[in-house]
PDB file of C-alpha atoms and ligand atoms in Angstrom:
ATOM      1  CA  MET A   1       0.000   0.000   0.000  1.00  0.00           C
ATOM      2  CA  ASN A   2       1.243   3.480  -0.809  1.00  0.00           C
ATOM      3  CA  ALA A   3      -0.289   6.667   0.521  1.00  0.00           C
ATOM      4  CA  GLU A   4       0.871  10.236   0.158  1.00  0.00           C
ATOM      5  CA  ARG A   5       0.110  12.648   3.010  1.00  0.00           C
ATOM      6  CA  LYS A   6       0.646  16.108   4.363  1.00  0.00           C
ATOM      7  CA  PRO A   7       2.852  17.610   3.267  1.00  0.00           C
ATOM      8  CA  THR A   8       5.222  15.114   1.679  1.00  0.00           C
ATOM      9  CA  THR A   9       5.434  12.033   3.865  1.00  0.00           C
ATOM     10  CA  THR A  10       5.287   8.778   1.965  1.00  0.00           C
ATOM     11  CA  ILE A  11       4.023   5.770   3.919  1.00  0.00           C
ATOM     12  CA  VAL A  12       4.815   2.358   2.478  1.00  0.00           C
ATOM     13  CA  ILE A  13       3.928  -1.087   3.820  1.00  0.00           C
ATOM     14  CA  ASP A  14       6.496  -3.716   2.886  1.00  0.00           C
ATOM     15  CA  ALA A  15       4.795  -6.112   0.461  1.00  0.00           C
ATOM     16  CA  LYS A  16       6.977  -9.005   1.643  1.00  0.00           C
ATOM     17  CA  SER A  17       6.251  -8.655   5.372  1.00  0.00           C
ATOM     18  CA  GLY A  18       3.509 -10.511   7.196  1.00  0.00           C
ATOM     19  CA  PHE A  19       2.489 -14.109   7.691  1.00  0.00           C
ATOM     20  CA  CYS A  20       4.737 -16.805   6.303  1.00  0.00           C
ATOM     21  CA  PHE A  21       2.894 -19.651   4.636  1.00  0.00           C
ATOM     22  CA  GLY A  22       3.184 -21.905   7.734  1.00  0.00           C
ATOM     23  CA  VAL A  23       1.433 -19.416  10.028  1.00  0.00           C
ATOM     24  CA  SER A  24      -1.047 -18.479   7.325  1.00  0.00           C
ATOM     25  CA  LYS A  25      -1.947 -22.149   6.814  1.00  0.00           C
ATOM     26  CA  ALA A  26      -2.404 -22.730  10.568  1.00  0.00           C
ATOM     27  CA  ILE A  27      -4.721 -19.717  10.891  1.00  0.00           C
ATOM     28  CA  LYS A  28      -6.760 -20.754   7.844  1.00  0.00           C
ATOM     29  CA  THR A  29      -7.081 -24.258   9.306  1.00  0.00           C
ATOM     30  CA  ALA A  30      -8.314 -22.802  12.620  1.00  0.00           C
ATOM     31  CA  GLU A  31     -10.766 -20.460  10.903  1.00  0.00           C
ATOM     32  CA  ALA A  32     -12.143 -23.275   8.732  1.00  0.00           C
ATOM     33  CA  HIS A  33     -12.912 -25.307  11.877  1.00  0.00           C
ATOM     34  CA  LEU A  34     -14.363 -22.312  13.713  1.00  0.00           C
ATOM     35  CA  GLN A  35     -16.683 -21.619  10.806  1.00  0.00           C
ATOM     36  CA  LYS A  36     -18.252 -25.018  11.314  1.00  0.00           C
ATOM     37  CA  GLY A  37     -19.362 -23.734  14.734  1.00  0.00           C
ATOM     38  CA  GLY A  38     -18.297 -24.296  18.314  1.00  0.00           C
ATOM     39  CA  GLU A  39     -15.047 -23.620  20.019  1.00  0.00           C
ATOM     40  CA  LEU A  40     -11.565 -24.804  19.210  1.00  0.00           C
ATOM     41  CA  THR A  41      -8.623 -25.129  21.539  1.00  0.00           C
ATOM     42  CA  SER A  42      -5.104 -24.422  20.393  1.00  0.00           C
ATOM     43  CA  LEU A  43      -2.198 -25.906  22.300  1.00  0.00           C
ATOM     44  CA  GLY A  44      -0.347 -22.670  23.063  1.00  0.00           C
ATOM     45  CA  ASP A  45      -0.924 -19.398  21.213  1.00  0.00           C
ATOM     46  CA  ILE A  46      -1.478 -20.019  17.512  1.00  0.00           C
ATOM     47  CA  VAL A  47       0.758 -17.102  16.536  1.00  0.00           C
ATOM     48  CA  HIS A  48       3.144 -14.829  18.442  1.00  0.00           C
ATOM     49  CA  ASN A  49       0.969 -11.833  17.909  1.00  0.00           C
ATOM     50  CA  GLU A  50      -1.345 -10.613  20.654  1.00  0.00           C
ATOM     51  CA  GLU A  51      -3.628  -8.645  18.300  1.00  0.00           C
ATOM     52  CA  GLU A  52      -4.231 -11.621  16.004  1.00  0.00           C
ATOM     53  CA  ILE A  53      -4.849 -13.874  19.017  1.00  0.00           C
ATOM     54  CA  LYS A  54      -7.456 -11.387  20.244  1.00  0.00           C
ATOM     55  CA  ARG A  55      -9.171 -11.420  16.836  1.00  0.00           C
ATOM     56  CA  LEU A  56      -9.280 -15.235  16.734  1.00  0.00           C
ATOM     57  CA  ARG A  57     -10.405 -15.502  20.361  1.00  0.00           C
ATOM     58  CA  GLU A  58     -13.477 -13.490  19.450  1.00  0.00           C
ATOM     59  CA  LYS A  59     -14.231 -16.184  16.860  1.00  0.00           C
ATOM     60  CA  GLY A  60     -13.942 -18.967  19.471  1.00  0.00           C
ATOM     61  CA  LEU A  61     -10.273 -19.997  19.430  1.00  0.00           C
ATOM     62  CA  HIS A  62      -8.852 -20.442  22.925  1.00  0.00           C
ATOM     63  CA  SER A  63      -5.380 -21.508  23.818  1.00  0.00           C
ATOM     64  CA  VAL A  64      -4.349 -23.731  26.712  1.00  0.00           C
ATOM     65  CA  GLY A  65      -1.095 -25.242  27.896  1.00  0.00           C
ATOM     66  CA  LEU A  66      -0.794 -29.023  27.952  1.00  0.00           C
ATOM     67  CA  SER A  67      -1.092 -29.075  31.752  1.00  0.00           C
ATOM     68  CA  ASP A  68      -4.395 -27.136  31.595  1.00  0.00           C
ATOM     69  CA  LEU A  69      -5.978 -29.338  28.952  1.00  0.00           C
ATOM     70  CA  SER A  70      -8.614 -30.584  31.378  1.00  0.00           C
ATOM     71  CA  THR A  71     -10.022 -27.027  31.592  1.00  0.00           C
ATOM     72  CA  SER A  72     -10.958 -27.142  27.895  1.00  0.00           C
ATOM     73  CA  ASN A  73     -14.337 -28.510  26.795  1.00  0.00           C
ATOM     74  CA  SER A  74     -13.423 -28.507  23.116  1.00  0.00           C
ATOM     75  CA  PRO A  75     -13.260 -32.036  21.659  1.00  0.00           C
ATOM     76  CA  LYS A  76     -10.637 -30.821  19.150  1.00  0.00           C
ATOM     77  CA  VAL A  77      -7.112 -29.569  19.835  1.00  0.00           C
ATOM     78  CA  LEU A  78      -5.154 -27.669  17.229  1.00  0.00           C
ATOM     79  CA  PHE A  79      -1.381 -28.054  16.980  1.00  0.00           C
ATOM     80  CA  ARG A  80       0.058 -24.761  15.763  1.00  0.00           C
ATOM     81  CA  ALA A  81       2.735 -24.192  13.106  1.00  0.00           C
ATOM     82  CA  HIS A  82       5.584 -24.665  15.642  1.00  0.00           C
ATOM     83  CA  GLY A  83       4.770 -28.361  15.950  1.00  0.00           C
ATOM     84  CA  GLU A  84       4.714 -30.600  19.008  1.00  0.00           C
ATOM     85  CA  PRO A  85       6.844 -33.397  20.457  1.00  0.00           C
ATOM     86  CA  PRO A  86       5.557 -37.008  20.195  1.00  0.00           C
ATOM     87  CA  SER A  87       4.456 -36.868  23.855  1.00  0.00           C
ATOM     88  CA  SER A  88       1.824 -34.202  23.033  1.00  0.00           C
ATOM     89  CA  TYR A  89       0.249 -36.485  20.412  1.00  0.00           C
ATOM     90  CA  GLU A  90       0.037 -39.231  23.024  1.00  0.00           C
ATOM     91  CA  THR A  91      -1.433 -36.926  25.698  1.00  0.00           C
ATOM     92  CA  ILE A  92      -4.162 -35.558  23.433  1.00  0.00           C
ATOM     93  CA  LYS A  93      -5.107 -39.002  22.203  1.00  0.00           C
ATOM     94  CA  ALA A  94      -5.203 -40.316  25.780  1.00  0.00           C
ATOM     95  CA  ALA A  95      -7.536 -37.425  26.658  1.00  0.00           C
ATOM     96  CA  GLY A  96      -9.898 -38.691  23.915  1.00  0.00           C
ATOM     97  CA  LYS A  97      -9.616 -35.509  21.863  1.00  0.00           C
ATOM     98  CA  GLU A  98      -9.165 -35.089  18.133  1.00  0.00           C
ATOM     99  CA  ILE A  99      -5.916 -33.504  16.904  1.00  0.00           C
ATOM    100  CA  ILE A 100      -6.115 -30.843  14.206  1.00  0.00           C
ATOM    101  CA  ASP A 101      -2.494 -30.856  13.123  1.00  0.00           C
ATOM    102  CA  ALA A 102      -1.490 -27.488  11.671  1.00  0.00           C
ATOM    103  CA  THR A 103       2.259 -28.061  12.096  1.00  0.00           C
ATOM    104  CA  CYS A 104       4.081 -26.154   9.355  1.00  0.00           C
ATOM    105  CA  PRO A 105       5.278 -28.626   6.676  1.00  0.00           C
ATOM    106  CA  VAL A 106       8.801 -27.158   6.972  1.00  0.00           C
ATOM    107  CA  VAL A 107       8.881 -27.852  10.715  1.00  0.00           C
ATOM    108  CA  LEU A 108       7.396 -31.317  10.200  1.00  0.00           C
ATOM    109  CA  LYS A 109      10.142 -32.164   7.733  1.00  0.00           C
ATOM    110  CA  LEU A 110      12.771 -30.882  10.167  1.00  0.00           C
ATOM    111  CA  GLN A 111      11.302 -33.012  12.952  1.00  0.00           C
ATOM    112  CA  GLN A 112      11.573 -36.070  10.684  1.00  0.00           C
ATOM    113  CA  ARG A 113      15.181 -35.243   9.741  1.00  0.00           C
ATOM    114  CA  ILE A 114      16.167 -34.824  13.382  1.00  0.00           C
ATOM    115  CA  PHE A 115      14.487 -38.106  14.313  1.00  0.00           C
ATOM    116  CA  LYS A 116      16.353 -39.935  11.510  1.00  0.00           C
ATOM    117  CA  ALA A 117      19.691 -38.296  12.390  1.00  0.00           C
ATOM    118  CA  TRP A 118      19.225 -39.195  16.035  1.00  0.00           C
ATOM    119  CA  GLN A 119      18.540 -42.833  15.149  1.00  0.00           C
ATOM    120  CA  GLU A 120      21.773 -42.917  13.157  1.00  0.00           C
ATOM    121  CA  ILE A 121      24.051 -40.962  15.499  1.00  0.00           C
ATOM    122  CA  LYS A 122      22.960 -43.056  18.469  1.00  0.00           C
ATOM    123  CA  MET A 123      24.611 -46.063  16.797  1.00  0.00           C
ATOM    124  CA  VAL A 124      28.022 -44.349  17.017  1.00  0.00           C
ATOM    125  CA  LYS A 125      27.341 -42.753  20.408  1.00  0.00           C
ATOM    126  CA  GLY A 126      27.253 -39.305  18.863  1.00  0.00           C
ATOM    127  CA  GLN A 127      25.096 -36.299  19.712  1.00  0.00           C
ATOM    128  CA  ILE A 128      22.479 -34.026  18.155  1.00  0.00           C
ATOM    129  CA  VAL A 129      22.888 -30.302  18.793  1.00  0.00           C
ATOM    130  CA  ILE A 130      20.018 -27.904  18.124  1.00  0.00           C
ATOM    131  CA  TYR A 131      20.823 -24.214  17.812  1.00  0.00           C
ATOM    132  CA  GLY A 132      17.684 -22.567  19.158  1.00  0.00           C
ATOM    133  CA  LYS A 133      15.863 -20.958  22.056  1.00  0.00           C
ATOM    134  CA  LYS A 134      15.683 -23.351  24.972  1.00  0.00           C
ATOM    135  CA  ASN A 135      12.007 -23.118  25.892  1.00  0.00           C
ATOM    136  CA  HIS A 136      10.677 -22.198  22.481  1.00  0.00           C
ATOM    137  CA  ALA A 137       7.749 -24.381  21.394  1.00  0.00           C
ATOM    138  CA  GLU A 138       9.399 -25.372  18.111  1.00  0.00           C
ATOM    139  CA  VAL A 139      12.576 -26.432  19.925  1.00  0.00           C
ATOM    140  CA  ILE A 140      10.560 -28.498  22.416  1.00  0.00           C
ATOM    141  CA  GLY A 141       8.977 -30.273  19.424  1.00  0.00           C
ATOM    142  CA  LEU A 142      12.358 -30.809  17.757  1.00  0.00           C
ATOM    143  CA  SER A 143      14.074 -32.033  20.894  1.00  0.00           C
ATOM    144  CA  GLY A 144      11.148 -34.389  21.496  1.00  0.00           C
ATOM    145  CA  GLN A 145      12.190 -36.291  18.344  1.00  0.00           C
ATOM    146  CA  THR A 146      15.340 -37.333  20.222  1.00  0.00           C
ATOM    147  CA  ASN A 147      13.619 -38.280  23.458  1.00  0.00           C
ATOM    148  CA  ASN A 148      14.961 -34.918  24.683  1.00  0.00           C
ATOM    149  CA  GLU A 149      18.531 -36.158  24.355  1.00  0.00           C
ATOM    150  CA  ALA A 150      19.446 -33.363  21.912  1.00  0.00           C
ATOM    151  CA  ILE A 151      21.632 -30.604  23.319  1.00  0.00           C
ATOM    152  CA  VAL A 152      20.024 -27.217  22.845  1.00  0.00           C
ATOM    153  CA  VAL A 153      22.484 -24.359  22.486  1.00  0.00           C
ATOM    154  CA  GLN A 154      21.493 -20.743  22.253  1.00  0.00           C
ATOM    155  CA  SER A 155      24.922 -19.135  22.416  1.00  0.00           C
ATOM    156  CA  SER A 156      28.583 -19.948  22.985  1.00  0.00           C
ATOM    157  CA  ALA A 157      27.855 -19.886  26.719  1.00  0.00           C
ATOM    158  CA  ASP A 158      26.087 -23.240  26.230  1.00  0.00           C
ATOM    159  CA  LEU A 159      29.044 -24.901  24.506  1.00  0.00           C
ATOM    160  CA  HIS A 160      30.175 -26.641  27.686  1.00  0.00           C
ATOM    161  CA  LEU A 161      27.093 -28.858  27.265  1.00  0.00           C
ATOM    162  CA  VAL A 162      28.555 -30.348  24.077  1.00  0.00           C
ATOM    163  CA  ASP A 163      30.879 -33.337  24.441  1.00  0.00           C
ATOM    164  CA  ALA A 164      33.912 -32.357  22.364  1.00  0.00           C
ATOM    165  CA  SER A 165      34.919 -35.975  21.794  1.00  0.00           C
ATOM    166  CA  LYS A 166      31.707 -37.057  20.041  1.00  0.00           C
ATOM    167  CA  LYS A 167      30.442 -37.047  16.479  1.00  0.00           C
ATOM    168  CA  THR A 168      27.988 -34.159  16.272  1.00  0.00           C
ATOM    169  CA  ILE A 169      25.098 -33.220  14.004  1.00  0.00           C
ATOM    170  CA  LEU A 170      23.998 -29.590  14.200  1.00  0.00           C
ATOM    171  CA  PHE A 171      20.487 -28.414  13.281  1.00  0.00           C
ATOM    172  CA  ALA A 172      18.872 -24.996  13.762  1.00  0.00           C
ATOM    173  CA  GLN A 173      15.448 -23.850  14.855  1.00  0.00           C
ATOM    174  CA  THR A 174      13.830 -22.485  11.691  1.00  0.00           C
ATOM    175  CA  THR A 175      13.631 -18.878  12.876  1.00  0.00           C
ATOM    176  CA  MET A 176      17.180 -18.402  14.161  1.00  0.00           C
ATOM    177  CA  SER A 177      19.499 -16.022  12.334  1.00  0.00           C
ATOM    178  CA  GLN A 178      21.805 -17.301   9.600  1.00  0.00           C
ATOM    179  CA  SER A 179      24.742 -15.394  11.050  1.00  0.00           C
ATOM    180  CA  GLY A 180      24.099 -16.926  14.480  1.00  0.00           C
ATOM    181  CA  LEU A 181      24.124 -20.407  12.958  1.00  0.00           C
ATOM    182  CA  GLU A 182      27.403 -19.685  11.187  1.00  0.00           C
ATOM    183  CA  GLU A 183      28.890 -18.469  14.455  1.00  0.00           C
ATOM    184  CA  MET A 184      27.700 -21.624  16.213  1.00  0.00           C
ATOM    185  CA  GLU A 185      29.197 -23.782  13.475  1.00  0.00           C
ATOM    186  CA  GLY A 186      32.528 -21.940  13.849  1.00  0.00           C
ATOM    187  CA  TRP A 187      32.496 -22.367  17.623  1.00  0.00           C
ATOM    188  CA  LEU A 188      31.742 -26.075  17.331  1.00  0.00           C
ATOM    189  CA  ARG A 189      34.478 -26.657  14.750  1.00  0.00           C
ATOM    190  CA  ALA A 190      36.954 -24.962  17.069  1.00  0.00           C
ATOM    191  CA  HIS A 191      35.639 -26.814  20.133  1.00  0.00           C
ATOM    192  CA  LEU A 192      35.417 -30.424  18.860  1.00  0.00           C
ATOM    193  CA  HIS A 193      38.554 -32.553  19.176  1.00  0.00           C
ATOM    194  CA  ASN A 194      38.130 -33.485  15.534  1.00  0.00           C
ATOM    195  CA  PRO A 195      36.428 -30.739  13.506  1.00  0.00           C
ATOM    196  CA  GLN A 196      35.504 -33.346  10.894  1.00  0.00           C
ATOM    197  CA  ASP A 197      33.147 -34.931  13.410  1.00  0.00           C
ATOM    198  CA  LEU A 198      30.742 -32.062  12.780  1.00  0.00           C
ATOM    199  CA  THR A 199      27.887 -32.256  10.250  1.00  0.00           C
ATOM    200  CA  VAL A 200      25.820 -29.111   9.817  1.00  0.00           C
ATOM    201  CA  HIS A 201      22.276 -28.931   8.471  1.00  0.00           C
ATOM    202  CA  LYS A 202      21.361 -25.358   7.577  1.00  0.00           C
ATOM    203  CA  THR A 203      17.726 -25.523   8.543  1.00  0.00           C
ATOM    204  CA  ILE A 204      16.820 -21.845   8.856  1.00  0.00           C
ATOM    205  CA  CYS A 205      13.518 -21.475   7.021  1.00  0.00           C
ATOM    206  CA  ALA A 206      13.839 -19.738   3.652  1.00  0.00           C
ATOM    207  CA  GLN A 207      10.721 -17.718   4.527  1.00  0.00           C
ATOM    208  CA  VAL A 208      12.802 -16.158   7.311  1.00  0.00           C
ATOM    209  CA  GLY A 209      16.240 -16.242   5.693  1.00  0.00           C
ATOM    210  CA  ASN A 210      15.065 -14.476   2.532  1.00  0.00           C
ATOM    211  CA  ARG A 211      13.504 -11.710   4.545  1.00  0.00           C
ATOM    212  CA  VAL A 212      16.794 -10.656   6.100  1.00  0.00           C
ATOM    213  CA  PRO A 213      18.465  -9.341   2.904  1.00  0.00           C
ATOM    214  CA  HIS A 214      15.135  -7.961   1.718  1.00  0.00           C
ATOM    215  CA  LEU A 215      14.460  -6.076   4.975  1.00  0.00           C
ATOM    216  CA  LYS A 216      17.996  -4.709   4.991  1.00  0.00           C
ATOM    217  CA  GLU A 217      17.287  -3.061   1.664  1.00  0.00           C
ATOM    218  CA  PHE A 218      13.763  -2.014   2.641  1.00  0.00           C
ATOM    219  CA  ALA A 219      14.844  -0.388   5.928  1.00  0.00           C
ATOM    220  CA  LYS A 220      17.546   1.643   4.176  1.00  0.00           C
ATOM    221  CA  GLN A 221      15.055   3.217   1.815  1.00  0.00           C
ATOM    222  CA  TYR A 222      12.933   5.052   4.415  1.00  0.00           C
ATOM    223  CA  GLN A 223      13.735   7.759   6.892  1.00  0.00           C
ATOM    224  CA  VAL A 224      11.761   6.083   9.661  1.00  0.00           C
ATOM    225  CA  ILE A 225      10.901   2.389  10.033  1.00  0.00           C
ATOM    226  CA  ILE A 226       8.036   1.103  12.131  1.00  0.00           C
ATOM    227  CA  PHE A 227       8.406  -2.620  12.703  1.00  0.00           C
ATOM    228  CA  VAL A 228       5.192  -4.341  13.786  1.00  0.00           C
ATOM    229  CA  GLY A 229       5.525  -7.573  15.731  1.00  0.00           C
ATOM    230  CA  GLY A 230       4.412  -9.538  18.768  1.00  0.00           C
ATOM    231  CA  ARG A 231       6.458  -9.176  21.956  1.00  0.00           C
ATOM    232  CA  LYS A 232       6.869 -12.975  22.107  1.00  0.00           C
ATOM    233  CA  SER A 233       7.926 -13.400  18.480  1.00  0.00           C
ATOM    234  CA  SER A 234      11.474 -14.671  18.158  1.00  0.00           C
ATOM    235  CA  ASN A 235      11.391 -14.045  14.419  1.00  0.00           C
ATOM    236  CA  GLY A 236      10.149 -10.503  15.139  1.00  0.00           C
ATOM    237  CA  LYS A 237      13.121  -9.794  17.367  1.00  0.00           C
ATOM    238  CA  VAL A 238      15.577 -11.050  14.735  1.00  0.00           C
ATOM    239  CA  LEU A 239      13.983  -9.059  11.905  1.00  0.00           C
ATOM    240  CA  TYR A 240      13.627  -5.895  13.957  1.00  0.00           C
ATOM    241  CA  GLU A 241      17.348  -6.046  14.779  1.00  0.00           C
ATOM    242  CA  VAL A 242      18.036  -6.377  11.045  1.00  0.00           C
ATOM    243  CA  CYS A 243      16.131  -3.112  10.454  1.00  0.00           C
ATOM    244  CA  ARG A 244      17.870  -1.370  13.349  1.00  0.00           C
ATOM    245  CA  SER A 245      21.297  -2.450  12.093  1.00  0.00           C
ATOM    246  CA  VAL A 246      20.827  -0.437   8.905  1.00  0.00           C
ATOM    247  CA  ASN A 247      18.424   2.267  10.070  1.00  0.00           C
ATOM    248  CA  PRO A 248      18.803   3.746  13.579  1.00  0.00           C
ATOM    249  CA  HIS A 249      15.360   5.346  13.234  1.00  0.00           C
ATOM    250  CA  SER A 250      13.671   1.951  13.489  1.00  0.00           C
ATOM    251  CA  HIS A 251      10.953   1.475  16.084  1.00  0.00           C
ATOM    252  CA  PHE A 252       9.212  -1.675  17.310  1.00  0.00           C
ATOM    253  CA  VAL A 253       5.481  -1.648  18.050  1.00  0.00           C
ATOM    254  CA  SER A 254       3.097  -4.446  18.869  1.00  0.00           C
ATOM    255  CA  GLY A 255      -0.017  -2.286  18.426  1.00  0.00           C
ATOM    256  CA  ILE A 256      -1.096   1.165  17.252  1.00  0.00           C
ATOM    257  CA  GLU A 257      -1.170   2.589  20.792  1.00  0.00           C
ATOM    258  CA  GLU A 258       2.622   2.220  20.972  1.00  0.00           C
ATOM    259  CA  ILE A 259       3.319   4.620  18.125  1.00  0.00           C
ATOM    260  CA  GLN A 260       5.054   7.667  19.602  1.00  0.00           C
ATOM    261  CA  PRO A 261       4.120  11.049  18.104  1.00  0.00           C
ATOM    262  CA  SER A 262       7.731  12.148  18.696  1.00  0.00           C
ATOM    263  CA  TRP A 263       8.842   9.715  15.923  1.00  0.00           C
ATOM    264  CA  LEU A 264       6.751  11.716  13.480  1.00  0.00           C
ATOM    265  CA  ASN A 265       7.700  15.203  14.550  1.00  0.00           C
ATOM    266  CA  PRO A 266       9.131  16.763  12.481  1.00  0.00           C
ATOM    267  CA  ALA A 267       7.319  14.805   9.795  1.00  0.00           C
ATOM    268  CA  PRO A 268       9.760  12.426   8.108  1.00  0.00           C
ATOM    269  CA  ALA A 269      10.018  12.382   4.333  1.00  0.00           C
ATOM    270  CA  SER A 270       9.190   8.690   4.285  1.00  0.00           C
ATOM    271  CA  ILE A 271       8.046   5.948   6.626  1.00  0.00           C
ATOM    272  CA  GLY A 272       8.395   2.226   5.954  1.00  0.00           C
ATOM    273  CA  ILE A 273       6.159  -0.221   7.796  1.00  0.00           C
ATOM    274  CA  CYS A 274       7.189  -3.851   7.997  1.00  0.00           C
ATOM    275  CA  GLY A 275       6.783  -6.866  10.241  1.00  0.00           C
ATOM    276  CA  ALA A 276       7.556 -10.452  11.169  1.00  0.00           C
ATOM    277  CA  THR A 277       6.319 -13.770   9.784  1.00  0.00           C
ATOM    278  CA  SER A 278       3.700 -13.648  12.549  1.00  0.00           C
ATOM    279  CA  THR A 279       2.451 -10.119  11.850  1.00  0.00           C
ATOM    280  CA  PRO A 280      -1.010  -9.916  10.282  1.00  0.00           C
ATOM    281  CA  GLN A 281      -1.431  -7.702   7.235  1.00  0.00           C
ATOM    282  CA  TRP A 282      -4.451  -5.969   8.781  1.00  0.00           C
ATOM    283  CA  LEU A 283      -2.307  -4.829  11.743  1.00  0.00           C
ATOM    284  CA  MET A 284       0.332  -3.242   9.491  1.00  0.00           C
ATOM    285  CA  GLU A 285      -2.539  -1.478   7.691  1.00  0.00           C
ATOM    286  CA  HIS A 286      -3.905  -0.192  11.022  1.00  0.00           C
ATOM    287  CA  VAL A 287      -0.447   1.125  11.864  1.00  0.00           C
ATOM    288  CA  ALA A 288      -0.266   2.905   8.503  1.00  0.00           C
ATOM    289  CA  GLU A 289      -3.703   4.470   9.116  1.00  0.00           C
ATOM    290  CA  LYS A 290      -2.697   5.578  12.621  1.00  0.00           C
ATOM    291  CA  VAL A 291       0.555   7.115  11.343  1.00  0.00           C
ATOM    292  CA  HIS A 292      -1.413   8.885   8.642  1.00  0.00           C
ATOM    293  CA  SER A 293      -3.866  10.240  11.177  1.00  0.00           C
ATOM    294  CA  LEU A 294      -1.119  11.376  13.600  1.00  0.00           C
ATOM    295  CA  LEU A 295       0.646  13.165  10.786  1.00  0.00           C
ATOM    296  CA  SER A 296      -2.590  14.981  10.009  1.00  0.00           C
ATOM    297  CA  GLN A 297      -2.718  16.416  13.506  1.00  0.00           C
ATOM    298  CA  ASP A 298      -0.620  19.161  15.022  1.00  0.00           C
ATOM    299  CA  LEU A 299       1.877  17.018  16.868  1.00  0.00           C
ATOM    300  CA  PRO A 300       3.409  18.273  20.134  1.00  0.00           C
TER     301      PRO A 300
HETATM  302  S1  SF4 B 401       8.873 -19.425   9.445  1.00  0.00           S
HETATM  303 FE1  SF4 B 401       9.063 -21.088   7.981  1.00  0.00          FE
HETATM  304  S2  SF4 B 401       9.155 -22.913   9.250  1.00  0.00           S
HETATM  305 FE2  SF4 B 401       8.371 -21.316  10.558  1.00  0.00          FE
HETATM  306  S3  SF4 B 401       6.138 -21.478  10.359  1.00  0.00           S
HETATM  307 FE3  SF4 B 401       6.819 -20.012   8.822  1.00  0.00          FE
HETATM  308  S4  SF4 B 401       7.087 -21.190   6.935  1.00  0.00           S
HETATM  309 FE4  SF4 B 401       7.036 -22.611   8.661  1.00  0.00          FE
END
């Protein structure tokens, strides 16, 4: 969307920001079930975006943690794009509920690869290392493929957990940064007794990876950047930092009420609005409308 406003500010929403296909598919799956009537329970928040969760809650989608499952009356439980460990499948089945599996196909494939690698590396007493956020839902699902024997590393501070004498297969959570994965690979090669014992699978999702170079270019083109994302979105944090690295006038908001009039005074020549893979298009449009309306007022 492009809109010209008083006197010369150009407001542009990045056409490549917004839901990735995995999140989009999960939300469409939830909406299709909600349209049939009744409530639906999602295991954990369906997307790391509070505004979108609010919108879906009004349609009957409620989220619960696995330990609170008994509080839900819904006979169906939706697994979100992040995926779940095998134990969640067993728990839901044991509770007599139907699973609506909206795991992203990319995550599903990664789970299968990790399971296969674990089966193989076990035979030579090796180890699986996952570069990711320790308590992130996707990582819990990935680690579950290895009976939670995988070593999760988030930074070099976790390297002591890795046995330097063992054959090692490294995977990454799909939303980690490419540069972080390269750093982790470098650290592991330096740390292992035999660097050739390391096999690396570059499993950052292309939907995320491709956005980094694109956003770098996008953020350079505008005087001010407003990045729209959920506070819990790991992808949002990574992509916002990408914007900030090339444009110091980048601001993070999770909703329109967080837009500061001081960012718009004096009125910038141009404002770029972008977001994470979990940011709904409608929210970026609301932000653009709010910016437009603030610019129309006499700002303090
Ligand atoms: S970022 Fe990639 S892996 Fe993650 S949900 Fe989206 S499409 Fe799937």
